[in-house]
Amino acid sequence: MSTSPFAPAYPEGTACADIAGVQVPVRFSDPTAEYQAVRERAALFDLTGASVIEIGGPGATDFAQRVLARDVEYLTSETTMSSLVLADDGSVVDQVVVWGREDGMYLESSIGRGAELLAHLQERAADADAVTVTDRTDEFGLFALEGPYAWGVVGRVIDAELAAMPFESIVDTRWDGVDIVFARAGLTGEYGYKVLAPRESALDLWVKAAQEATPAGLEVLELAMLEVRQPVLRHETADSAGASVLEMGANWLVDVSKDEFVGRDQVLAAFEAGSTVRTIGFSGTGPVPEPGTEVTVDGEAVGEVVYATRRIGADDTLGLARVRPELAAAGLRLTVADAEVSTLTSPYVTPRSWSTPII
Amino acid sequence: MATRQVVVTGVGVICAAGADPDQFWQRITAADGGITAIEDPRYSAFDARYAGQVPDEWIAPQLPEGDQGLDRTAQLALVAARQALSQAGVDGPDPTRFGIVLGKCQSTPDGAGGYQPMHATGDVVAGRVGSAGPRILVSTACAAGGNAVGLAKDKILTGEADLMLAGGVDPLLFGTYAGFAGLQALSTGRCGPYGRSDGLNLGEGAAFLVVEPLDLALARGATPLAEVAGYGLSADAYHATAPDPTGRGGISAVRRALADAGLEPERVDYVNGHGTGTPANDAMEKKVMRAVFGDRAATVPTSSIKSSVGHTLGAAGAVEAVASLLALRSGVAPPTIGFSEAEVEAATLDFVPNAARELPMDVVVSNNYAFGGNNASLVLTTPAEPRAYEELPAADVVVTGLGPVTAAAVGRAELVTALDEGRRAARGELPDLGGRTYAPRSLWRHMNQLSRMAIAASRLAWEDAGLKMTRAEADKVGVIFATAGGSVESTGGFDESVLANPNNPAVLSFSNVVLNATGGAVCQALGLRGPTTTICHGGASASIAMDCAVETIRTGKAEVVVVVAADEADPRLDQPDLVPATDGTPYEAMLAGASGAVALVVESARHAAERGADPVATVLGSAHTGTEELTDPLSALKDTWDLVDLVLGTGDPAEASAVRATLGAPLSTGTGLTGDARAASGALNLVLAALAVRDGVAPALSSLARPTVGSRTDYVTSSRLPVPARAALVLSQAAGSVCGATVLGRP
Amino acid sequence: MSTLEELRAVADARRQTCTQIKKMIVTRLDLMIDPEWITDDQPLFGRGLELDSLDVLELYVAIEAEFGVALYDSEMSVFGSVGRLAEHVNPALVEQPA
């Protein structure tokens, strides 16, 4: 059981959960306050629970091109991007954030999927040339600042220049004498920044950030991700078995114009073969349905709930369902466990950042 | 190393705020701006109707009778040029030692309203003022004017000239106006730089500075007005039209300029900003101020005169250099007009709002930030006492990478094969990039044909050079882009869209119409942020660019520079008697236009040796003259004649005459492979010269039967030389303008 | 309660507009993908389709030409997804079925 390097700074009453053997903070104080922080000001997220795996060696880029579904040909030590990692059968192993490094790159797993990702990569590396796969999670502390005014926090607490970095760029820089890797990237649709720091110095930086931004737990993070259709892998892939790219609607995390990568042919074949089920968002007023709950129309089963959750700041539930392709559209009324739900257009909440300029 | 001091001895300006420097300065400092509503009914199509216009009545009285028939752009330029020369007291200079660097963004029509090459304006001015020395048309978008002053200084440091006119010009043109309107970049009223920041006003005008060595100025009794202490260039490598929001490109240019001047930021008394009034630019500039000056930032006055004169594009850098000089001399900081009370209150930096201010100054920085992410910064200082100086170190520069992208061959290996096989491309054939995207997809798809070819060529040259660089090193690599005509595709597409509906211009095309767009795209694709310039000088563009690259390395501004030339076949230039490469041979027939891009990696010999590179050739020398006599640059390189085993030209029979009259080596050209790709052909010749020296291959004019000048024995008719050339000379020319010669030898 | 048939019809109407938009985006912006590869829900700028400010300007023009709807003064949320764009150019999609 491992804990977060930021745990010593958690307020009294922080609720944690065991996610794949890691103590992840789910709620720090009051979820409503935490949610307001991410949608109205700036929230601080502890990303412990994500693994950081280094791909190194002279064969790193070639290896990455094989295991990642998107193209890293132009990845530099100043860029970051998201990509899926697929299995041989085209199912999703994980969604990773790729951090370009001078030599090689880091792959940051989604929360809770680090072990699956590592196992998959190690297996693949076994018959690859000149590449090393190293789990470096324990060497780092990783946190994120997200919100319409996250840039202001970055400006006040770290550096004003960093606040205006281009989206998906990273920079090696120093913060209070600590060498960090700083990224402009996020998960909630608001302005997002991430700090990857050496574990032994990370706590101090968290404390500084917490003076200006509100610590927010996994509950709020995953709700905010759902609200902008950012995949939450640990909910969207059933058990540990992979889900299908097309069923998840994660097409944009796969680049089929890249010549070769694990799972490419399977995904393309599935695309050609036409739809099985498709994912659509919904909201409703009933109790929160369990994953797997049937979705019906006029009593006829048309799909099932992937997962759902109670909204914060509104009285309803928000969730994803997998339904027949011809019904995977917004603007429909369906039934979930005797309650009426409406299917939605993404994003389900408009990030305030879209209309807030960085000054 | 203390370099020779270079000073300004005369200035000239004509723009919305004044017909000459006195009126200009009087009105600027009186906050009497020149932005007015546009009367021309065509402009009623736009919501934005203000611009910095020059009344025609100001121009004619300042021109002699004979100049009244010239096109308006040339007239504006001549007015300013003569003012500057007059103030400098220049009378009867040696034409061969007197040069011009002119900045211009837009393609401007000739007196009859028809097409003329970009460099024609510079040629007209040169002709009228008696300049036959180095001549360069630089087109680094809004930074061109400032860039010109820096390049002029370099020409003096290298000893190529004793007197230079550096400046810029651009008229107000409807098409450009529509383009900026389409990008939603224009303010609907008079602009408010650093305050309201709701968009820019375009402007027109011209400005020139007479630049010469301090020692020669004093010797002839001229009064130095200011010293050109240094300049710095950088590329954002970020986006075609938006500046890098972190401001790091702008910061880098200022720091490089100060380093070039040997000055610390603490010494700067006043900054003349770019200050267009667009939110993106203004926000970025504030960051530059804070980053460069730190805690001191709020006490360094910085103002923009663009709310007084508008954004004069190619002239801006020069107009603002003149304003900076006048500020320095008069001890008055010009105001940024257009601030409201509330905006003055809210300002966190000192923008000298609304009223000029007395301010003794010795060090002034003038900044320009162009579309395509090209940044230029100039440092002007009170002239100092003459001091001892060292000449620039001799050029020790090698070519380490070759990247040809032509219809006959893509890549160095394919080119050698094409030479051996005598391959020729058909009319209109485009280089085959083989489905490879040479840049990230999101960037590549915004690229027009010209940019794609240039990026491919640059990447191939980079790979050929075997360069492996860290981020920090790549930040210092320079890029000199050379083109005769820019993107024909985008210009055509844009012009059509404006004709169809000025309110719906093709904005993607417009961002590619600026001539430096492709240069910016190369920087963005390869992540290069070093000194960047765009040379737009007809068929001589590539050899002039090569010169600039060598100067950049000699003056210590970079260790590695990518020279990339690209052009497209332009149907407007096709005459009926031009034949495709498949149907005719150069020196016998005139070949039709072609599209292509060719890049070379140029490096200091020391840097190449340190990294264990394998140079292809070394640069032995070059000469460019503002004459149309090819024998002039050839004679200037007499010392190399004994080594030159091969001459590469453009296919003009006049070259054969000149070569026979001077060094008498076998002549050939790369245009036989594809047709005349103008700047790209010039760079192809440089590549072929390097291959001749390295591998002993050359383009064979095997079908040459009846050359216009001389006989077959005067030309290269076999693709394999008996031994690799000891040296190869490349001839270049821009019709009616300049000619040049560049010699490459064994490393 | 709507029947399966009615729901399919509503979904079809939306799909038509979405497909039209996807084709327009792919053609106008020279994207090398099958229009149907774009999902209704993925973001268009930043992550997702990774369009930038120049693309957006181009799309304003394209949308006006094809749908007769002027988006110039709209907020960026209009480009939040193909679905959002569809609702803007075809407001009929937002009416709830009876």
XYZ file of C-alpha atoms in Angstrom, chain B residues 82-656:
575
model
C 16.842 61.632 -50.365
C 15.969 63.292 -47.070
C 18.378 60.941 -45.292
C 21.189 61.383 -47.792
C 20.739 65.127 -47.727
C 20.962 65.314 -43.955
C 24.014 63.060 -44.040
C 25.618 65.420 -46.526
C 26.394 62.554 -48.876
C 27.615 63.828 -52.221
C 29.004 61.685 -55.013
C 29.880 58.519 -53.067
C 31.753 55.668 -54.775
C 28.823 53.699 -56.193
C 30.501 50.328 -55.714
C 30.959 51.007 -51.991
C 27.462 52.350 -51.442
C 24.656 49.861 -50.850
C 20.989 49.624 -49.902
C 19.026 47.275 -47.687
C 15.316 47.811 -48.088
C 12.520 46.223 -46.102
C 9.164 45.721 -47.780
C 6.270 43.374 -46.957
C 3.861 43.722 -49.816
C 4.166 43.009 -53.496
C 3.633 46.481 -54.918
C 2.528 47.360 -58.450
C 4.685 49.247 -60.937
C 3.814 52.661 -62.391
C 1.294 51.107 -64.768
C -0.333 49.067 -62.014
C 1.232 45.815 -63.194
C 3.394 43.159 -61.558
C 7.006 43.872 -60.714
C 9.443 41.817 -58.637
C 9.764 42.744 -54.948
C 13.275 44.124 -55.374
C 12.267 46.597 -58.095
C 11.589 49.308 -55.505
C 15.107 48.974 -54.152
C 16.507 49.031 -57.672
C 14.703 52.259 -58.527
C 16.027 53.942 -55.393
C 19.526 52.605 -56.032
C 19.452 53.887 -59.578
C 18.353 57.368 -58.539
C 20.820 57.776 -55.678
C 23.799 56.208 -57.405
C 24.198 52.981 -55.438
C 25.907 50.013 -57.117
C 27.151 48.242 -54.028
C 25.462 45.481 -51.998
C 21.695 45.519 -52.356
C 19.196 43.418 -50.449
C 15.420 43.307 -50.359
C 14.518 41.931 -46.986
C 10.959 40.869 -46.303
C 10.739 39.748 -42.714
C 7.160 41.018 -42.468
C 6.707 43.751 -39.839
C 10.301 43.371 -38.702
C 11.798 44.046 -42.117
C 12.597 47.696 -41.499
C 14.473 46.998 -38.274
C 16.108 43.948 -39.824
C 17.373 46.180 -42.648
C 19.312 48.412 -40.270
C 21.043 45.395 -38.757
C 21.949 43.912 -42.131
C 23.280 47.265 -43.298
C 25.591 47.376 -40.300
C 26.849 43.900 -41.188
C 27.728 44.978 -44.717
C 29.967 47.634 -43.210
C 31.544 45.254 -40.704
C 32.420 42.777 -43.439
C 34.044 45.582 -45.386
C 31.756 45.260 -48.395
C 30.512 48.827 -48.159
C 31.511 52.228 -46.754
C 28.039 53.688 -46.903
C 24.632 52.045 -46.591
C 21.048 53.215 -46.861
C 18.865 51.077 -44.601
C 15.135 51.467 -44.557
C 11.695 50.257 -45.330
C 8.599 51.145 -47.303
C 5.050 49.934 -47.731
C 1.948 51.618 -49.167
C -1.623 51.118 -48.005
C -3.107 48.392 -50.215
C -6.707 47.217 -50.306
C -5.928 43.495 -50.460
C -3.714 43.596 -47.397
C -6.329 45.616 -45.560
C -8.925 42.973 -46.365
C -6.605 40.271 -45.113
C -6.038 41.906 -41.745
C -9.761 42.605 -41.496
C -10.424 38.921 -42.159
C -8.078 37.961 -39.340
C -10.138 40.284 -37.125
C -6.956 42.126 -36.304
C -8.123 45.672 -37.033
C -9.526 48.131 -34.538
C -12.772 49.731 -35.670
C -11.538 53.091 -34.364
C -8.115 54.560 -33.813
C -5.960 51.940 -32.145
C -4.997 51.962 -28.465
C -1.662 50.158 -28.062
C -1.009 48.845 -24.543
C -4.285 50.265 -23.303
C -7.532 49.418 -25.052
C -5.680 46.840 -27.193
C -8.645 46.162 -29.449
C -6.791 45.848 -32.725
C -4.429 47.664 -35.021
C -4.605 50.370 -37.674
C -2.630 49.829 -40.854
C -0.448 52.647 -42.118
C 1.832 53.514 -45.008
C 5.122 55.286 -45.393
C 8.848 55.022 -45.835
C 11.918 55.698 -43.732
C 15.651 55.485 -44.306
C 18.773 55.793 -42.219
C 22.208 56.512 -43.656
C 24.569 54.101 -41.958
C 28.360 54.312 -42.171
C 31.506 53.567 -40.148
C 32.194 56.202 -37.479
C 35.773 56.682 -38.607
C 34.772 57.424 -42.203
C 31.871 59.656 -41.112
C 34.177 61.786 -38.989
C 36.793 61.842 -41.741
C 34.339 63.377 -44.190
C 33.031 65.827 -41.613
C 29.594 64.262 -41.132
C 27.773 64.451 -37.800
C 27.061 61.066 -36.201
C 23.487 61.167 -34.923
C 23.470 57.820 -33.136
C 25.406 54.608 -33.052
C 23.939 51.339 -34.258
C 25.279 49.547 -31.221
C 23.744 46.175 -31.916
C 20.837 44.168 -33.164
C 19.260 40.835 -32.388
C 16.925 38.526 -34.275
C 14.922 35.520 -33.158
C 12.124 33.253 -34.270
C 9.127 32.313 -32.125
C 8.696 28.994 -33.914
C 5.170 29.133 -32.530
C 2.387 30.085 -34.945
C 1.798 31.724 -38.316
C -0.048 34.766 -37.024
C -0.094 34.660 -33.248
C 3.009 35.613 -31.247
C 4.412 33.132 -28.716
C 2.393 34.092 -25.661
C 5.273 33.511 -23.293
C 7.102 36.272 -25.125
C 10.250 34.215 -25.221
C 10.908 35.086 -28.860
C 10.688 38.791 -28.141
C 12.738 38.399 -24.970
C 15.389 36.543 -26.901
C 15.655 39.234 -29.587
C 16.122 41.997 -27.020
C 18.704 40.030 -25.065
C 20.610 39.193 -28.226
C 20.577 42.845 -29.298
C 21.878 43.983 -25.935
C 24.546 41.277 -25.975
C 25.554 42.377 -29.467
C 25.835 45.937 -28.159
C 27.763 44.765 -25.102
C 25.210 46.406 -22.794
C 23.306 45.247 -19.737
C 19.534 45.835 -19.474
C 20.187 48.321 -16.641
C 21.649 50.706 -19.201
C 18.490 50.966 -21.285
C 16.759 54.345 -20.925
C 13.817 53.930 -23.261
C 12.186 51.178 -25.328
C 10.320 51.919 -28.532
C 7.919 49.022 -28.705
C 6.178 47.248 -31.551
C 2.833 48.156 -29.966
C 0.404 47.368 -32.747
C -2.617 47.456 -30.472
C -3.661 43.837 -30.912
C -4.377 42.021 -27.642
C -1.932 39.213 -28.424
C 0.943 41.510 -29.285
C 0.414 43.964 -26.454
C 0.136 41.208 -23.841
C 3.272 39.566 -25.158
C 5.257 42.799 -25.112
C 4.405 43.453 -21.501
C 5.883 40.052 -20.705
C 9.005 40.921 -22.657
C 9.445 44.119 -20.657
C 9.039 42.298 -17.354
C 11.326 39.452 -18.290
C 14.111 41.646 -19.658
C 13.997 44.400 -17.041
C 12.755 42.455 -14.026
C 11.924 44.640 -11.050
C 12.956 47.694 -13.001
C 10.382 47.154 -15.723
C 7.841 49.700 -14.525
C 10.477 52.434 -14.532
C 11.645 51.905 -18.119
C 9.438 54.068 -20.340
C 8.193 52.183 -23.369
C 5.908 53.647 -25.987
C 4.502 52.832 -29.390
C 4.061 55.402 -32.125
C 1.680 53.164 -34.053
C -1.319 55.009 -32.678
C 0.182 58.082 -34.318
C 1.260 56.630 -37.662
C -0.386 53.239 -37.948
C 1.342 49.941 -38.618
C 3.464 50.641 -41.668
C 4.453 46.989 -42.161
C 7.783 46.845 -43.997
C 8.499 50.471 -43.126
C 7.595 50.122 -39.454
C 10.987 49.023 -38.205
C 12.681 51.854 -40.056
C 10.112 54.521 -39.144
C 10.447 53.482 -35.536
C 14.238 53.363 -35.720
C 14.075 56.969 -36.918
C 11.709 57.834 -34.054
C 14.051 56.107 -31.605
C 16.989 58.087 -32.960
C 15.103 61.367 -32.725
C 14.094 60.480 -29.182
C 17.726 59.820 -28.320
C 18.907 63.098 -29.823
C 16.172 65.316 -28.485
C 15.974 63.716 -25.041
C 12.217 63.322 -25.411
C 10.275 60.054 -25.199
C 7.400 60.033 -27.690
C 3.958 59.216 -26.291
C 1.675 56.282 -26.897
C -1.477 58.183 -27.735
C -4.926 56.675 -27.376
C -5.085 55.981 -23.635
C -8.238 56.753 -21.690
C -8.007 58.006 -18.084
C -8.996 54.596 -16.799
C -6.437 52.862 -18.974
C -3.694 55.153 -17.725
C -4.678 54.240 -14.162
C -4.730 50.538 -14.913
C -1.367 50.421 -16.676
C 1.305 48.525 -14.770
C 4.166 49.696 -16.990
C 5.176 53.185 -18.065
C 3.786 53.563 -21.592
C 4.310 57.340 -21.725
C 0.583 57.698 -22.204
C -0.805 60.544 -24.284
C 1.915 63.112 -23.710
C 5.589 63.172 -24.647
C 8.065 63.442 -21.808
C 11.508 64.916 -21.445
C 13.878 62.058 -20.801
C 17.632 62.217 -21.177
C 18.744 59.015 -22.846
C 21.878 57.321 -24.061
C 20.583 53.841 -24.840
C 17.382 53.167 -26.748
C 15.980 49.780 -27.769
C 13.594 49.510 -30.726
C 11.568 46.315 -31.105
C 9.569 44.804 -33.959
C 7.602 41.561 -33.755
C 6.454 40.180 -37.063
C 3.851 37.763 -38.373
C 5.368 34.372 -38.724
C 7.096 34.948 -35.402
C 10.154 36.834 -36.601
C 11.468 39.277 -33.999
C 13.990 42.060 -34.425
C 15.482 44.328 -31.810
C 17.817 47.272 -32.442
C 19.988 49.135 -29.935
C 20.803 52.772 -30.707
C 23.131 54.765 -28.494
C 24.598 58.236 -28.232
C 27.676 58.183 -30.469
C 30.770 57.377 -28.443
C 34.339 58.487 -28.956
C 36.102 56.551 -31.691
C 37.979 53.572 -30.302
C 40.268 50.924 -31.684
C 38.553 47.984 -33.286
C 39.228 44.572 -34.740
C 38.043 43.420 -38.085
C 35.638 40.532 -38.102
C 37.392 37.182 -38.114
C 37.759 35.710 -41.585
C 34.875 33.546 -42.618
C 35.540 29.936 -41.719
C 32.272 28.429 -42.695
C 31.424 25.027 -44.092
C 28.401 23.421 -45.713
C 27.445 20.268 -43.838
C 24.012 19.303 -45.087
C 22.206 19.313 -48.417
C 18.445 19.103 -48.861
C 17.227 19.384 -52.461
C 13.475 19.063 -53.057
C 12.963 19.267 -56.798
C 10.808 17.608 -59.400
C 13.841 15.689 -60.674
C 15.119 14.508 -57.290
C 14.305 14.712 -53.610
C 17.247 14.307 -51.240
C 20.973 14.289 -51.782
C 21.357 10.671 -52.907
C 18.539 10.954 -55.419
C 20.070 14.126 -56.776
C 23.381 12.435 -57.498
C 21.516 9.636 -59.286
C 19.500 12.200 -61.230
C 22.701 13.852 -62.374
C 24.177 10.581 -63.554
C 20.985 9.639 -65.336
C 20.459 13.070 -66.836
C 16.934 13.182 -65.402
C 14.693 16.069 -66.404
C 11.333 17.070 -65.039
C 8.288 17.795 -67.161
C 6.573 21.183 -67.205
C 4.582 21.824 -64.070
C 5.850 18.718 -62.318
C 6.041 19.086 -58.563
C 8.579 17.497 -56.235
C 7.326 14.150 -54.974
C 7.397 14.221 -51.189
C 6.451 10.554 -51.147
C 3.608 10.918 -48.687
C 5.978 11.788 -45.857
C 4.790 14.670 -43.708
C 7.849 16.543 -42.602
C 6.129 18.291 -39.708
C 3.443 17.497 -37.143
C 0.152 16.859 -38.872
C -1.617 19.804 -37.260
C 1.056 22.085 -38.696
C 1.506 20.351 -42.038
C -2.090 20.709 -43.111
C -1.973 24.486 -42.687
C 1.007 24.612 -44.983
C 0.774 25.576 -48.598
C 2.879 23.891 -51.264
C 5.728 26.354 -50.848
C 6.017 25.815 -47.129
C 5.770 22.063 -47.455
C 8.614 21.970 -49.945
C 10.700 24.289 -47.783
C 10.095 22.290 -44.628
C 10.920 19.061 -46.437
C 14.118 20.566 -47.832
C 15.148 21.912 -44.429
C 14.512 18.627 -42.687
C 16.405 16.678 -45.338
C 19.358 19.060 -45.100
C 19.244 18.764 -41.303
C 19.246 14.982 -41.481
C 22.008 15.038 -44.101
C 24.108 17.180 -41.780
C 23.683 14.548 -39.080
C 22.840 17.215 -36.527
C 21.668 16.058 -33.129
C 20.847 18.970 -30.918
C 19.443 19.623 -27.505
C 16.574 22.039 -27.193
C 18.872 24.763 -25.977
C 21.165 24.402 -28.978
C 18.285 24.339 -31.456
C 17.113 27.631 -29.959
C 20.177 29.266 -31.442
C 20.064 27.859 -34.963
C 19.393 30.560 -37.542
C 17.147 30.264 -40.568
C 17.548 32.434 -43.646
C 14.687 32.012 -46.048
C 15.091 33.039 -49.673
C 12.299 33.414 -52.200
C 11.761 35.392 -55.352
C 7.988 35.330 -55.391
C 6.647 33.738 -52.225
C 3.612 31.502 -52.455
C 1.929 31.872 -55.828
C -0.761 29.476 -54.618
C -1.673 31.479 -51.539
C -1.366 34.867 -53.194
C -3.606 33.728 -56.016
C -6.111 32.143 -53.671
C -6.147 35.177 -51.444
C -6.468 37.713 -54.264
C -9.373 35.777 -55.714
C -11.170 35.623 -52.407
C -10.814 39.364 -51.889
C -12.153 40.059 -55.345
C -15.109 37.814 -54.699
C -15.945 39.294 -51.334
C -13.555 41.496 -49.378
C -15.391 40.571 -46.216
C -14.651 36.904 -46.647
C -10.981 36.745 -47.498
C -9.326 33.357 -47.338
C -7.595 33.902 -44.002
C -5.435 30.794 -44.213
C -4.157 32.057 -47.552
C -3.530 35.536 -46.191
C -1.345 34.316 -43.394
C 0.718 32.651 -46.099
C 0.848 35.679 -48.349
C 3.412 37.418 -46.195
C 6.698 36.466 -47.751
C 8.300 35.335 -44.540
C 5.466 32.922 -43.750
C 7.397 29.991 -45.127
C 10.499 30.962 -43.175
C 8.390 31.083 -40.051
C 6.895 27.711 -40.928
C 10.360 26.161 -41.244
C 11.292 27.548 -37.819
C 8.070 26.218 -36.348
C 8.399 22.778 -37.928
C 12.019 22.267 -36.936
C 11.830 24.102 -33.620
C 14.559 26.591 -34.557
C 14.605 29.943 -32.757
C 17.844 31.580 -33.801
C 18.349 34.682 -35.973
C 15.861 34.574 -38.816
C 15.546 36.679 -41.950
C 13.703 36.514 -45.254
C 15.472 37.607 -48.426
C 13.291 38.400 -51.386
C 15.611 39.356 -54.191
C 14.654 37.540 -57.370
C 17.119 35.031 -58.753
C 19.858 36.288 -56.436
C 17.879 35.509 -53.284
C 19.687 32.279 -52.468
C 23.227 33.584 -52.879
C 22.378 36.714 -50.861
C 20.873 34.454 -48.219
C 24.068 32.423 -48.193
C 26.019 35.655 -47.641
C 23.748 36.556 -44.747
C 24.263 33.128 -43.238
C 28.035 33.520 -43.431
C 27.802 37.011 -41.892
C 25.559 35.713 -39.126
C 28.217 33.149 -38.252
C 31.113 35.603 -38.640
C 29.502 38.142 -36.317
C 29.006 35.397 -33.752
C 25.210 35.441 -33.834
C 24.914 31.724 -34.569
C 27.039 28.645 -35.120
C 24.595 26.855 -37.383
C 22.286 28.413 -39.974
C 19.804 26.732 -42.303
C 19.642 28.482 -45.664
C 16.444 27.469 -47.413
C 15.241 28.777 -50.758
C 11.861 28.028 -52.259
C 9.799 29.228 -55.180
C 6.815 28.178 -57.221
C 6.292 28.331 -60.942
C 4.435 31.572 -61.593
C 2.173 31.558 -64.642
C 2.300 35.360 -64.731
C 5.981 35.142 -65.625
C 5.643 32.521 -68.342
C 6.389 33.778 -71.801
C 5.564 31.708 -74.904
C 9.183 31.075 -75.825
C 10.060 29.399 -72.523
C 10.394 25.641 -72.780
C 10.239 22.922 -70.138
C 13.440 21.140 -69.115
C 12.420 18.091 -71.165
C 12.258 20.127 -74.347
C 15.309 22.311 -74.235
C 18.749 22.861 -72.815
C 19.950 25.899 -70.891
C 22.339 28.255 -72.703
C 20.542 27.333 -75.899
C 16.905 27.850 -74.943
C 15.185 29.746 -72.124
C 13.568 27.372 -69.679
C 10.110 27.659 -68.195
C 9.475 28.239 -64.514
C 9.420 25.418 -61.994
C 8.623 24.817 -58.325
C 11.093 23.568 -55.791
C 12.874 24.126 -52.506
C 16.511 23.578 -51.644
C 18.142 23.891 -48.247
C 21.727 23.845 -47.035
C 23.048 23.616 -43.519
C 25.825 26.144 -43.060
C 28.027 25.897 -39.984
C 31.122 27.433 -38.474
C 34.045 25.153 -39.253
C 34.854 24.986 -35.561
C 31.387 23.811 -34.598
C 31.433 21.214 -37.368
C 34.823 19.914 -36.278
C 33.797 19.758 -32.618
C 30.831 17.546 -33.341
C 32.755 15.335 -35.740
C 30.716 16.418 -38.755
C 31.737 15.567 -42.303
C 31.580 18.883 -44.192
C 30.713 18.738 -47.846
C 32.434 21.977 -48.843
C 33.815 25.205 -47.464
C 32.803 28.751 -48.439
C 35.849 30.317 -50.040
C 34.325 33.669 -50.860
C 31.478 35.622 -52.378
C 30.728 38.966 -53.983
C 27.494 40.753 -54.842
C 27.307 43.958 -56.841
C 24.464 46.317 -57.606
C 25.275 46.176 -61.267
C 24.132 44.045 -64.139
C 27.670 43.134 -65.205
C 28.465 39.556 -64.270
C 32.142 40.301 -64.743
C 31.971 42.611 -61.693
C 31.448 39.960 -59.016
C 33.696 37.580 -60.979
C 36.511 40.115 -60.923
C 36.040 40.667 -57.214
C 36.826 36.955 -56.717
C 39.900 36.906 -58.924
C 41.963 35.252 -56.201
C 39.918 32.075 -56.535
C 40.014 31.735 -60.326
C 42.945 29.342 -60.324
C 41.051 26.869 -58.148
C 37.690 27.071 -59.874
C 37.105 24.004 -62.033
C 33.395 24.559 -62.646
C 30.951 27.451 -62.874
C 27.221 27.048 -62.273
C 24.877 29.738 -63.574
C 21.205 30.202 -64.249
C 21.195 29.356 -67.962
C 21.604 32.915 -69.234
C 24.035 33.086 -72.197
C 25.429 36.341 -70.762
C 27.005 34.151 -68.104
C 28.956 32.256 -70.758
